[in-house]
Structures are given as structure tokens and as C-alpha cells.
Coordinates of C-alpha atoms and ligand atoms in Angstrom, one line a residue:
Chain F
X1 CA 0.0 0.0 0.0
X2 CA 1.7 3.3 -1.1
X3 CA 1.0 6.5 1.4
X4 CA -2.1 8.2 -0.6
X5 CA -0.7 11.7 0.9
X6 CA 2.3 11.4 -1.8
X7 CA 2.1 11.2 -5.3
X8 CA 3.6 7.7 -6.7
X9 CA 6.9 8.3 -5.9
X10 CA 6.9 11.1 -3.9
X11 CA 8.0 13.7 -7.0
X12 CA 5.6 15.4 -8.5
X13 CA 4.6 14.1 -12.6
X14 CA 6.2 17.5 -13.6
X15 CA 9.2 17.1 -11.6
X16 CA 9.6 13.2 -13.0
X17 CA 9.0 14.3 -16.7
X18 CA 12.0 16.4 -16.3
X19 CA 14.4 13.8 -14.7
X20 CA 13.4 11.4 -16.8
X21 CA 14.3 13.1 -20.1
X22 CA 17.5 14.4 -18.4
X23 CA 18.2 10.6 -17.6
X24 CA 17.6 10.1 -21.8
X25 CA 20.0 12.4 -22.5
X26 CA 22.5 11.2 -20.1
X27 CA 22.4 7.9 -21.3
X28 CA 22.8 9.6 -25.3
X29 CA 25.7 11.0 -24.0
X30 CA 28.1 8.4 -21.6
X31 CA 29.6 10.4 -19.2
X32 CA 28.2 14.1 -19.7
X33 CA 27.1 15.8 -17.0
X34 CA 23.2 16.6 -17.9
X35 CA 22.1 19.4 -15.6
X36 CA 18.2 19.0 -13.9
X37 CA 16.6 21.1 -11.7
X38 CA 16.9 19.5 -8.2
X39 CA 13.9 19.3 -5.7
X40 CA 14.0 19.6 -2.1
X41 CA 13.6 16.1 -0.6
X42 CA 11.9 15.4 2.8
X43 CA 15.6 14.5 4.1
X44 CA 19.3 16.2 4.0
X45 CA 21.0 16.6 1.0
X46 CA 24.0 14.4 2.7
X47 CA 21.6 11.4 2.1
X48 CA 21.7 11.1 -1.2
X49 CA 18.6 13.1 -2.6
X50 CA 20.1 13.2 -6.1
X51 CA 20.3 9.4 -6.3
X52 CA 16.9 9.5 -4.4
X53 CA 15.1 11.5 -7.2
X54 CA 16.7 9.6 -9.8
X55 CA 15.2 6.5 -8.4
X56 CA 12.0 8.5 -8.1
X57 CA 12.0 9.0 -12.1
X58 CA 12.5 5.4 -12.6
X59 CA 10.7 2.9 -10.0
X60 CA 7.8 1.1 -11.0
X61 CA 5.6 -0.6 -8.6
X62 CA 6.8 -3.8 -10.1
X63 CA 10.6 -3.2 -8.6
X64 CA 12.4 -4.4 -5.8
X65 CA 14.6 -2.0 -4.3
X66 CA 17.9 -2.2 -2.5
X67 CA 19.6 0.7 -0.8
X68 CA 22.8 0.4 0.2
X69 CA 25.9 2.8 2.4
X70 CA 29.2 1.6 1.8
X71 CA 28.3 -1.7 1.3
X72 CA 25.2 -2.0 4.1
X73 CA 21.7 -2.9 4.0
X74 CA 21.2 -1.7 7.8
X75 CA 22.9 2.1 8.0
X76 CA 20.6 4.7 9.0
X77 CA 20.5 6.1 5.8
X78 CA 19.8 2.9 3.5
X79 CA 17.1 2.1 6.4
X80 CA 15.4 5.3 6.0
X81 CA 15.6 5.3 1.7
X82 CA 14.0 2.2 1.7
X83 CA 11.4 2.6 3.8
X84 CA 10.8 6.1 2.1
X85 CA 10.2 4.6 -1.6
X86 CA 8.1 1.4 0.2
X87 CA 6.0 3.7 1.8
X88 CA 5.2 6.3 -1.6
X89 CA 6.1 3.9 -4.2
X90 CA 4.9 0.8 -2.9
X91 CA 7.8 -1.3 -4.1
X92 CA 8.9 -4.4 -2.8
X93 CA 12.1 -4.4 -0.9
X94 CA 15.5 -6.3 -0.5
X95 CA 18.9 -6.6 0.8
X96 CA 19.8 -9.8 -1.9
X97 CA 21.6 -7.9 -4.4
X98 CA 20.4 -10.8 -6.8
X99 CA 16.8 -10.0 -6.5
X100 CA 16.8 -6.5 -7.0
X101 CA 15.7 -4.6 -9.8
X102 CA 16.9 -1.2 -8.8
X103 CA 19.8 -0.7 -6.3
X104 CA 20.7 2.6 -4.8
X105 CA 24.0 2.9 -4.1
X106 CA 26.4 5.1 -1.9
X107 CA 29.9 4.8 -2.0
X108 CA 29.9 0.8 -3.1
X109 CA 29.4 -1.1 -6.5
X110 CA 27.8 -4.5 -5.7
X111 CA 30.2 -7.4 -5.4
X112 CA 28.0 -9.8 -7.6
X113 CA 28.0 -8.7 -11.5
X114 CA 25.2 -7.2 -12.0
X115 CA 22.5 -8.2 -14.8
X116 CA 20.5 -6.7 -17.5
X117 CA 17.2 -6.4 -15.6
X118 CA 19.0 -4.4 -12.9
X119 CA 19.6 -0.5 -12.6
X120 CA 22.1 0.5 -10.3
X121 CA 21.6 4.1 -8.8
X122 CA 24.7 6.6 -7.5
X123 CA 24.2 9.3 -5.0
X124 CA 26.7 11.8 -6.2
X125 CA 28.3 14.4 -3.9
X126 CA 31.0 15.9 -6.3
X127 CA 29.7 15.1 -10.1
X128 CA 32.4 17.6 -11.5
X129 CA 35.8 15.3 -11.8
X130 CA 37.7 18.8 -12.5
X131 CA 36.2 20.7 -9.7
X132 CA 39.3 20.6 -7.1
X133 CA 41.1 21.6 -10.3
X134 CA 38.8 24.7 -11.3
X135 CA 36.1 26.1 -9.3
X136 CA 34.3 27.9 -11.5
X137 CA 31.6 25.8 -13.6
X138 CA 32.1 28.1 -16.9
X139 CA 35.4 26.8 -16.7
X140 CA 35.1 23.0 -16.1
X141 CA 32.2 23.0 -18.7
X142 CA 34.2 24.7 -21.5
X143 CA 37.1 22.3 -20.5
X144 CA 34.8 19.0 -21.4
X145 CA 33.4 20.9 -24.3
X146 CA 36.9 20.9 -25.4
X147 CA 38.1 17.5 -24.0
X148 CA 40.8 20.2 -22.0
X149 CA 41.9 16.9 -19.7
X150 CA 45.6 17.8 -19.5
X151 CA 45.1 19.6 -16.2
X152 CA 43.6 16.1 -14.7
X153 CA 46.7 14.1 -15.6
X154 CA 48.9 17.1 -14.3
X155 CA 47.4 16.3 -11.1
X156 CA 47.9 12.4 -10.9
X157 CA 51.3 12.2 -12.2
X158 CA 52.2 14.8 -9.2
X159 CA 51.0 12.1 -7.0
X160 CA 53.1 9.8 -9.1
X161 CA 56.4 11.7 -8.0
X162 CA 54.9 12.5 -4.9
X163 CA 54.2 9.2 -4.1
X164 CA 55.7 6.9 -6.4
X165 CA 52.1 5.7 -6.9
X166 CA 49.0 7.6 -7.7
X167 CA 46.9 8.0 -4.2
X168 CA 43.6 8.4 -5.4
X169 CA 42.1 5.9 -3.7
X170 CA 38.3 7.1 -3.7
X171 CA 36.0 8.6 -6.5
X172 CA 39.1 7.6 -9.0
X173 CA 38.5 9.4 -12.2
X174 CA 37.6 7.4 -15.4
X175 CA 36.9 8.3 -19.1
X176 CA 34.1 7.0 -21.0
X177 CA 34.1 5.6 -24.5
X178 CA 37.3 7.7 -24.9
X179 CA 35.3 10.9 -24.6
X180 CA 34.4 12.7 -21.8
X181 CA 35.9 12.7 -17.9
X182 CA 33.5 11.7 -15.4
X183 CA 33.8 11.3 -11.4
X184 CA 32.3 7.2 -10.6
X185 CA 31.2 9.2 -7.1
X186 CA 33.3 8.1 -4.1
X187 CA 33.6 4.8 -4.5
X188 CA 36.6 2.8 -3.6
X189 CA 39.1 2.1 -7.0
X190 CA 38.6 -1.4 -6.3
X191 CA 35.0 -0.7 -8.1
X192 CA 36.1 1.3 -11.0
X193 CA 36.9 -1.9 -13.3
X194 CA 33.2 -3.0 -12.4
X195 CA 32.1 0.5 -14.3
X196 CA 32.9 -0.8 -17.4
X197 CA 30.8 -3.3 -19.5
X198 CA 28.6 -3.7 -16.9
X199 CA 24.9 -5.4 -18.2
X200 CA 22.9 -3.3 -15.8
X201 CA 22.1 0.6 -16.6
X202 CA 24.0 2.8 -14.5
X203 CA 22.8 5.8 -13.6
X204 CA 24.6 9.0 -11.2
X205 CA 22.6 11.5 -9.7
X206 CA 23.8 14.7 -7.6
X207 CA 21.2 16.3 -5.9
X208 CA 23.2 19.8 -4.3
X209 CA 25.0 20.0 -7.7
X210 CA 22.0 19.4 -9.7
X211 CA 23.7 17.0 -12.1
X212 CA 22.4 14.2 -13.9
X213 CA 25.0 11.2 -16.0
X214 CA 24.8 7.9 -16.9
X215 CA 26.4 5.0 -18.4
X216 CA 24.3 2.5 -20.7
X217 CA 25.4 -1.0 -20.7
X218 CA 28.5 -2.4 -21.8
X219 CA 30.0 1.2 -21.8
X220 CA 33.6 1.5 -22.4
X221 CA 35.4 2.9 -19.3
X222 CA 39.2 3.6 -18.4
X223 CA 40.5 5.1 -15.3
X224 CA 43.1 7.1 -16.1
X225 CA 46.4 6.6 -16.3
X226 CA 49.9 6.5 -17.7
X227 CA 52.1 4.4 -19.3
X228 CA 54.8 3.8 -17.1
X229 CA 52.3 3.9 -14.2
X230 CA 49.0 1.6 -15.4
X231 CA 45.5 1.6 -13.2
X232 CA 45.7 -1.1 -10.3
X233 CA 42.8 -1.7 -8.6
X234 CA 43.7 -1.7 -4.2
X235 CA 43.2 -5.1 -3.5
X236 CA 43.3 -6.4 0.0
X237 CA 46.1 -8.8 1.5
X238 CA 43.7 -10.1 3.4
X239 CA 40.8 -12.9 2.9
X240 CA 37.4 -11.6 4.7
X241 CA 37.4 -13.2 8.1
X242 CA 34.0 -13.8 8.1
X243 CA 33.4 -15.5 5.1
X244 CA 37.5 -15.9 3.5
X245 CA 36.4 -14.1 0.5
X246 CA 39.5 -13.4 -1.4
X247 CA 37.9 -11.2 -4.1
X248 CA 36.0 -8.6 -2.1
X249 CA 36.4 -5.1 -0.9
X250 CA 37.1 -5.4 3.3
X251 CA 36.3 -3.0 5.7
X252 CA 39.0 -2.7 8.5
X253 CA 37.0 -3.0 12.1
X254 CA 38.7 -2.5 15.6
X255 CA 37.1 -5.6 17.5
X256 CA 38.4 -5.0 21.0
X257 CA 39.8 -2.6 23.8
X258 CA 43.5 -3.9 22.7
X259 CA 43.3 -2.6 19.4
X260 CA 42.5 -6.0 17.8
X261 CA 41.4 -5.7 14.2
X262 CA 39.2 -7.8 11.9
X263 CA 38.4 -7.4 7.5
X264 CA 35.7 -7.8 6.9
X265 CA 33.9 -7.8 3.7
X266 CA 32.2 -4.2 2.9
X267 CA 29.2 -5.8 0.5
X268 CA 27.5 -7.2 3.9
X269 CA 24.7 -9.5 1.2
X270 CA 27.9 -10.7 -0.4
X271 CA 29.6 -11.7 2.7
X272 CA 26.3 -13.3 4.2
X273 CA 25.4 -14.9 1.5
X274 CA 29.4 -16.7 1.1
X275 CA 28.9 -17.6 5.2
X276 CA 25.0 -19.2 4.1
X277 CA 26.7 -21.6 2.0
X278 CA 29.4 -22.6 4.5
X279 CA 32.5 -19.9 3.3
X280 CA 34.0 -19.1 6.7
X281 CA 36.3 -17.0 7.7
X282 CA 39.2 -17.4 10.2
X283 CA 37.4 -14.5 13.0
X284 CA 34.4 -16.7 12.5
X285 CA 35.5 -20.0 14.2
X286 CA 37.0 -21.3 10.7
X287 CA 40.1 -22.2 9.3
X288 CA 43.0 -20.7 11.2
X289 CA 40.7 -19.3 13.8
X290 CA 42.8 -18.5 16.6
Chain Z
X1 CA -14.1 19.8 -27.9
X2 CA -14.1 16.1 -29.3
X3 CA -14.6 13.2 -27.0
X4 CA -11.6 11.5 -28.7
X5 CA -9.4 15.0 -27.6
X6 CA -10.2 13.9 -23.7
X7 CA -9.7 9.8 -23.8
X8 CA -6.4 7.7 -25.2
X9 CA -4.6 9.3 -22.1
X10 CA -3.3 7.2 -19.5
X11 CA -5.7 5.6 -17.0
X12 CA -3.6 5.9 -14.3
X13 CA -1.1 8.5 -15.4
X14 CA 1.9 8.5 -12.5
X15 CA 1.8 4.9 -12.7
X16 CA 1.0 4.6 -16.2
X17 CA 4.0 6.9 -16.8
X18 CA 6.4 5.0 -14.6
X19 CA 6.3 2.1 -16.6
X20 CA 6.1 3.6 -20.3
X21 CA 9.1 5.7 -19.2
X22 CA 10.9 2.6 -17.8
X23 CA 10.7 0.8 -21.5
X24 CA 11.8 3.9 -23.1
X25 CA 14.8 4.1 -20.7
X26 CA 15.8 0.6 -21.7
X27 CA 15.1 1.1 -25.3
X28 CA 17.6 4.3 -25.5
X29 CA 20.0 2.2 -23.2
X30 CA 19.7 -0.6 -25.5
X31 CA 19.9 0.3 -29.2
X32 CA 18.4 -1.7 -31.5
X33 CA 16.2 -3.5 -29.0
X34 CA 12.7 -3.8 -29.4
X35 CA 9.8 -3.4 -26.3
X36 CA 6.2 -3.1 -26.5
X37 CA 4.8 0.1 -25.0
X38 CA 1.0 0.4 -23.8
X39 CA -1.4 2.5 -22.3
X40 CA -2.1 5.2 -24.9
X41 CA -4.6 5.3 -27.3
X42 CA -3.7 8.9 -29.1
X43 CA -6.1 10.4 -32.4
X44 CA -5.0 8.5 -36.0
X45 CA -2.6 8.8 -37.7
X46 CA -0.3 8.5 -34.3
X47 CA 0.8 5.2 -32.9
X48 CA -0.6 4.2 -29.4
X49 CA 3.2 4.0 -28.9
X50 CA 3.8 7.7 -29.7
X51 CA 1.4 8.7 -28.0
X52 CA 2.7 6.8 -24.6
X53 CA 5.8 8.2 -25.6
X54 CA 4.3 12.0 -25.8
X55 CA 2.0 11.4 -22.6
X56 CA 5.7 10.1 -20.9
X57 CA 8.2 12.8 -22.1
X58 CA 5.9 16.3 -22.2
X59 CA 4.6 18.8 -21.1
X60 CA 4.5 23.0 -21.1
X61 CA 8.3 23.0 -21.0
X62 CA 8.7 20.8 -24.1
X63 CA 8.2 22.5 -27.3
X64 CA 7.0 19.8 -29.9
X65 CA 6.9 19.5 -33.7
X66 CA 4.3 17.5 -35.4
X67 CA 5.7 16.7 -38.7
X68 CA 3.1 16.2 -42.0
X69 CA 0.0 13.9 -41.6
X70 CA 0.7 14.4 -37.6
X71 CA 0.0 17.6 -37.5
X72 CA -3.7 17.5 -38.0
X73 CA -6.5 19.2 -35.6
X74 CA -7.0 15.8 -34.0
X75 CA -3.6 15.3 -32.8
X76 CA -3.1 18.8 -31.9
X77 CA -6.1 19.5 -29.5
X78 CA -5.1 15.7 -28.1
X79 CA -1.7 16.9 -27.2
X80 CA -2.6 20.0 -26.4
X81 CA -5.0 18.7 -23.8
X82 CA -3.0 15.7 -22.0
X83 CA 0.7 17.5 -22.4
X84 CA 0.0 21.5 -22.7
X85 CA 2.9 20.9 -25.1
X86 CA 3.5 24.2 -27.3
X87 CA 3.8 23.5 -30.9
X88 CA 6.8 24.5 -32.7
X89 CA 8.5 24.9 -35.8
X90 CA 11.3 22.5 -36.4
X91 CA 14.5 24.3 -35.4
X92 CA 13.1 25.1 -31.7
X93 CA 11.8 22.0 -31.0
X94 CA 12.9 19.7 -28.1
X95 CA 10.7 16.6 -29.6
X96 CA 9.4 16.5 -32.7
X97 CA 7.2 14.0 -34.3
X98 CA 6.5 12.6 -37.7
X99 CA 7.2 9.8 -40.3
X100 CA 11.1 9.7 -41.5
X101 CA 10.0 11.7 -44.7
X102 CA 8.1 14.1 -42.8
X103 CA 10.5 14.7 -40.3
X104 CA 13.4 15.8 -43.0
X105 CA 15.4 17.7 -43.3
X106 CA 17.4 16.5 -40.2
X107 CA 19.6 19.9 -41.0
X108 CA 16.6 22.0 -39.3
X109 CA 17.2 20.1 -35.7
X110 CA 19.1 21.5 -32.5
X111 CA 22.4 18.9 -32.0
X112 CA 22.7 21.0 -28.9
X113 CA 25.7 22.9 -28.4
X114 CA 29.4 22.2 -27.5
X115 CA 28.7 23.1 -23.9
X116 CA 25.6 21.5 -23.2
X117 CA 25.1 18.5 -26.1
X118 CA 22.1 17.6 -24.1
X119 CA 20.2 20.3 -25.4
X120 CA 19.1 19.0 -28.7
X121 CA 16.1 17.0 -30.1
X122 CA 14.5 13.7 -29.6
X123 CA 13.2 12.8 -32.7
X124 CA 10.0 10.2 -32.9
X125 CA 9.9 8.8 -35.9
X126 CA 6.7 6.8 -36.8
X127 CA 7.6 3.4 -39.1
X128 CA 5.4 1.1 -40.8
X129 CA 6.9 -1.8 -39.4
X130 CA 10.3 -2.0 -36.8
X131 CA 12.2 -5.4 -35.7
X132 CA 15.6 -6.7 -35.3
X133 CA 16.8 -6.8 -38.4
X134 CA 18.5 -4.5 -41.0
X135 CA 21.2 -1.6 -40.1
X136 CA 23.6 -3.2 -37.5
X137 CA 24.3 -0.9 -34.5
X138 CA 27.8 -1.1 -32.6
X139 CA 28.4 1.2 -29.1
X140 CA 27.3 1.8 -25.8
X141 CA 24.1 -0.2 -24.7
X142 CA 25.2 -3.1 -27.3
X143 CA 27.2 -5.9 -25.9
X144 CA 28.5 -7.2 -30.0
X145 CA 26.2 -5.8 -32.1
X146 CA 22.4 -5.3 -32.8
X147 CA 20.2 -4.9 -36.0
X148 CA 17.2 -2.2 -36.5
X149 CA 14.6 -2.2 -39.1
X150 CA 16.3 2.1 -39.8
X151 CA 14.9 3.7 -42.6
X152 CA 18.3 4.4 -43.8
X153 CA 22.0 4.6 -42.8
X154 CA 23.6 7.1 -44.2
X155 CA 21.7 10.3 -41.9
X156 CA 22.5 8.3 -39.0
X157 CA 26.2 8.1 -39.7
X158 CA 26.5 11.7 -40.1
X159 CA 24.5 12.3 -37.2
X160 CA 27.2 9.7 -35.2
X161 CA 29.7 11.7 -37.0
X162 CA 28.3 15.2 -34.9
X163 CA 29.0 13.4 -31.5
X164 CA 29.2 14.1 -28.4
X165 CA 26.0 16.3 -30.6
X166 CA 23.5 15.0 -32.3
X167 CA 20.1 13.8 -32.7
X168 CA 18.4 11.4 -30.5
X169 CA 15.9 8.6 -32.2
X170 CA 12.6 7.1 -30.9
X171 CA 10.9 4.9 -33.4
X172 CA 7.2 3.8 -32.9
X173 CA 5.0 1.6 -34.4
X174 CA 1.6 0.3 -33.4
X175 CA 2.9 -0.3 -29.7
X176 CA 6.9 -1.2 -30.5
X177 CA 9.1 1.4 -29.5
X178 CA 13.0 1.4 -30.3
X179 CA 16.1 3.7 -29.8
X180 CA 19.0 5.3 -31.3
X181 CA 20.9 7.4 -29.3
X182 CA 23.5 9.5 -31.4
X183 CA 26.4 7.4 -29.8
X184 CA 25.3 4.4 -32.0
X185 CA 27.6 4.0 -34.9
X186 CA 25.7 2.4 -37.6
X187 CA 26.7 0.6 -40.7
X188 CA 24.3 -1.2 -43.8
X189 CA 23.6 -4.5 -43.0
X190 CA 25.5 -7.8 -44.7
X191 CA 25.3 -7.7 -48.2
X192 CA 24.0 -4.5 -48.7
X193 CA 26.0 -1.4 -50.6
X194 CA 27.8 0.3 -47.5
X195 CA 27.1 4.0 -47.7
X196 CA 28.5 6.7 -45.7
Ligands
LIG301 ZN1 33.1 -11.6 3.8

């Protein structure tokens, strides 16, 4: 039963109409930023409203939704996004990134490939990749306009002698179908080679910064990088200890007073769901357990 | 006014919307695919799935262009009515709508600018027949390769050519939709004359 004090969906049919041909256009164009004109959202703009009102524009009541916060069903913030769209949308709801049809995402890509009947939704802080480059918007539009993306490798290769790595380890810039610069939100780099070819339709919303992009399935994307120093995804040195997943994106947890620690997988469906059928890790009374 | 200017919108129109809007997300995400889209029944000669299309995508902020037979008294007091679309020439339109003959010359259509690409028209062109066969269609949204029923290759190569400008494409039928975003590079189908 949806709330009958809210239109389907919360958003207005005006306000939909207008995302939704701004999600057309995004996915005509990989990568460009389309701009829409953001509503206010009964909730801060720190949780996500552009990702909210994109999901807004494309929920059916047939869906079942997924909301997750770096990786979690059960944050405050995936709790209260779920609940929102069951109560005005009427949609079904999961945490089994398997049997969702839209997934709202902050900060994580899904573990499990995704498929073609799925949509996966970004809450956006920072759409603009060039932005800590050049504040002004005139600027950083003109500079996509002109594919003006010397500045961006300036940047990483003085990380590179800084460094002797690049340290980018969060919202990692990629290009998309060798054309335009975009910012894959903060996730982790471990995610970026998941952006590319993906089945599902991916679609980035930025509520504050009033940006709508996209990328359509099996969508060519590169993170940037040089020659001499190629992309590497961060990878862990260490299996999940609650389910021994070697393949997953761990979250480092402080267990006790002594400063014990425990990795743990960040996906918490994916790490569940490896414990369900018997994977278990070494903190979890398995192999090696101490 | 004409009863047939108040029925053939949507019976339910937030959720009627919500799903017509979802199959022409997948359709412009997919090229070359092809999905049935009900729940219009708009004034001949449109196709109930221009008309979802229309009832989906506009309103007062989308100047349209109805394109030969389409723009007819019926059609226009049915838009008028369920979109309070304003009718355009052309060369200000945001959608426009029409057979492929009607619609040219493609020269008359916003690609949008360097700036802001997304400002350019959505073109809904109404075929006699569309299916998975024909043109074959390469790019984002296509895993290989896909095939549309196009009524010709050569515009939309030059209209590929434009990128990150260009056209967008909606094709309708009875109640098959398809898309062809202007990232789709297109070539004539095996066996065919390639033309550029
Ligand atoms: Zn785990």
C-alpha cells in the first residue's frame, strides 16, 4: 500500500518528466554531466537526494529496491531510503543484491555482477571530476566541451612523483568511451573496473550539484592513467574473516579494547550470503581461527 | 471539444508513466532492441506508442513538432490537452514527431551545443513496421552488435559523425518502441551497398 498523501513516488509528474528526459539524454551522451533542476527532498541533502530523485524517475511498482551505504543494507541512511520509496512507491524491498531490480548505491558497486534487468543508482556528492582543479563551472564545462583533460593528468602524475604511486584511492577518475571525464562518485578504485561493461544501466545523480549522467550497458570505461604507471585496482592482503572471500572489498573493524582488528567484507549481502553456503572466515571460528 | 481530444490518455497516469518511461529508458540504453509500450490510445494517424511516448516525455516545458500527416486538428487539440505541449517549428523544438519523410530535413534540428550536447532534439519517428533486423548498430548499450529495421544509414552516420552532438531517435510503431541514441555507430547491414 503506497501513502495516498504522496504522489507515486513522492515527486511530482512534472518534476519526473524532467528527470526522466535528463536521464535520456544522459544515457545519449556516456559520461556528460546533464544538468536538472533539483527538488527539495523530505531528508538532508548528505543522504543522497540526487540518487533519491533519480530512483524517483525510474521505480515502477513492479521493482524491488535495495539501498545500500558503503556496502550496508542496515545504515541509517539505506534504512530510512528504503522505507521512504516502500511507503510512496509501494515497491517491494531487498537486501539480496540478486533479487533487486533497482539498487541505490552510496559509496559501493555491488560485489555480484550485476545483470540486464538491474539498474544501479549513484548518490553523487561531487559530479564535477575537474572541480578541485577549477572552481568555476564556466570553466570546467568549457574544458569538457573541449576534451581540456591535460590539467587532470597534471594532477595524478604529481602524485606519481609524490608518491611513487598515484593515491587516489576514492572517487578515482575514469573516461568514458574515450570521450568525456566523469567522477564514478566516491567509490573505492577497487569498483572502478566493475564501471565498465557492466549489463545493468548505471545511472549517477547529484542532488546539491543538480547533475544528472549515466552510463548504458556495456559502456567503455578507463580510469586514467599513464604508461609507465597503469591503473591497479587496491586489492586487500587479506581474505574476509568472516566468510575468507579473497575477491571482495574489506572494511578494516577495531574488534576490542587492545586494538584488535578484523576485514571484513564491505558488501554485507555478499559476505552473508558466502557464510550461508558454508565460506567461513578465520574470525568466524573457521580455518585458522585463533 | 471532441470526446476522442479527452480519452487515449493514461488511466492511471503517474503509474502509467512510470512504466512507459521505464521501457523507453531501456530502449535508449539498449539500441536496436525492441519493447512493446501500452497504455495510450492517441487520435490517427499517431501510434498508441507515440502517443505513450508523448503522454511520458511532455509537457509545457517541451516544445514539440508535429511533422506532415501528424500535424492535424486531431492530434493537436489531443496533445494540447493531455501534455499542454506548445507547438513549434522545427528548429526550436525539443521533440518532434513525424514519419522519416516528414521529419526531413534533419539539417533543421538543435544537435545541442558544444557546452551543453544535451540540449538537442528527440526525434520520434513513426515506421510502418520496426524489428531486429537490418542496419547493425555497434556502441554503448550493445554488448557485439544489434540490428534495426532504420529507414536508412547514411543520416544516422553523419548524425554519429556530430558526437558528443547530435540527434536522439525514438521509433514507434503500433505499440513497438526502439532507440537510437546518437552514440550508436551504424553501418548497412551484410550484403548491402555500405554507404557513408
Ligand atoms: Zn566476507
Amino acid at each position: 500500500m503506497t501513502d495516498q498523501a504522496y504522489n507515486f513516488a513522492y515527486l511530482d509528474e512534472q518534476t519526473k518528466r524532467m528527470i526522466r528526459r535528463a536521464i535520456l539524454k544522459g544515457l545519449a551522451i556516456p559520461g556528460y554531466q546533464v544538468p536538472f533542476a533539483s527538488r527539495e527532498m523530505p531528508m538532508p541533502y548528505g543522504w543522497g537526494t540526487g540518487g533519491v530523485q533519480v530512483s524517483a524517475a525510474v521505480l515502477t511498482p513492479d521493482d524491488r529496491f535495495k539501498v545500500i551505504d558503503q556496502g550496508a543494507d542496515d545504515t541509517t541512511n539505506a534504512v530510512s531510503i528504503r522505507s521512504f520509496f516502500q511507503r510512496t512507491a509501494g515497491v517491494a524491498t531487498t537486501t539480496a543484491t540478486r533479487e533487486a531490480t533497482v539498487i541505490q548505491t552510496r559509496h559501493r558497486i555491488p560485489e555480484e555482477p550485476l545483470t540486464e534487468g538491474q539498474i544501479l543508482v549513484y548518490q553523487v556528492p561531487i559530479p564535477e571530476p575537474l572541480r578541485f582543479l577549477e572552481p568555476r563551472e564556466s570553466e570546467t564545462r568549457k574544458m569538457h566541451s573541449l576534451e581540456e583533460y591535460g590539467l587532470m593528468h597534471v594532477k595524478l602524475y604529481e602524485d606519481i612523483s609524490r608518491h611513487g604511486h598515484i593515491a587516489t584511492s576514492y572517487a578515482y577518475p575514469v573516461k568514458v568511451e574515450g570521450r568525456y571525464v566523469m567522477d564514478p562518485s566516491p567509490i573505492p578504485k577497487f569498483d572502478n573496473p566493475k564501471l565498465g561493461d557492466m549489463a545493468a544501466i548505471q545511472l549517477f545523480g547529484a542532488g546539491r550539484e543538480q547533475r544528472i549522467y549515466a552510463l548504458p550497458p556495456y559502456t567503455r570505461v578507463i580510469s586514467l592513467d599513464f604508461e609507465d604507471h597503469p591503473f591497479e585496482p587496491s586489492k586487500a592482503d587479506h581474505p574476509c574473516g568472516m566468510c575468507a572471500a579473497t575477491d571482495s572489498y574489506l572494511d578494516e573493524l577495531i574488534v576490542d579494547d587492545a586494538g584488535g582488528r578484523m576485514f571484513v567484507c564491505s558488501d554485507t549481502d555478499y559476505c552473508e550470503a558466502r557464510q550461508a553456503a558454508g565460506h567461513i572466515g578465520k574470525d568466524n571460528g573457521g580455518k585458522g581461527a585463533a | 471539444m471532441q470526446a476522442e481530444t479527452l480519452s487515449g490518455g493514461f488511466a492511471d497516469p503517474a503509474i502509467a508513466a512510470s512504466y512507459a518511461f521505464r521501457t523507453v529508458m531501456e530502449a535508449m540504453a539498449r539500441p536496436g532492441t525492441v519493447r512493446e509500450i501500452a497504455g495510450a490510445a492517441p487520435p490517427a494517424p499517431l501510434s498508441p506508442a507515440a502517443g505513450a511516448v508523448l503522454l511520458t516525455l511532455c509537457d509545457t516545458e517541451t516544445p514539440v513538432y508535429l511533422a506532415g500527416a501528424a500535424n492535424c486538428d486531431a492530434v493537436r487539440a489531443w496533445l494540447a490537452f493531455h501534455t499542454g505541449a506548445p507547438l513549434v517549428g522545427a528548429s526550436h523544438c525539443m521533440f518532434a514527431l513525424g514519419t522519416w519523410e516528414a521529419l526531413a530535413p534533419l539539417s533543421e534540428y538543435s544537435i545541442g551545443s558544444s557546452e551543453y550536447p544535451d540540449r538537442s532534439a528527440t526525434l520520434i519517428v513513426e515506421c510502418p513496421a520496426l524489428d531486429a533486423s537490418g542496419a547493425v548498430l555497434t556502441g554503448p548499450g550493445i554488448q557485439t552488435e544489434a540490428s534495426l529495421s532504420l529507414p536508412e544509414v547514411a543520416a544516422f552516420r553523419a548524425n554519429r559523425r556530430l558526437f558528443p552532438l547530435g540527434l536522439d531517435f525514438l521509433f514507434t510503431s503500433g505499440d513497438r518502441i526502439a532507440a537510437l541514441p546518437r552514440s550508436t555507430q551504424v553501418s548497412a547491414p551484410m550484403g548491402a551497398a555500405q554507404v557513408s
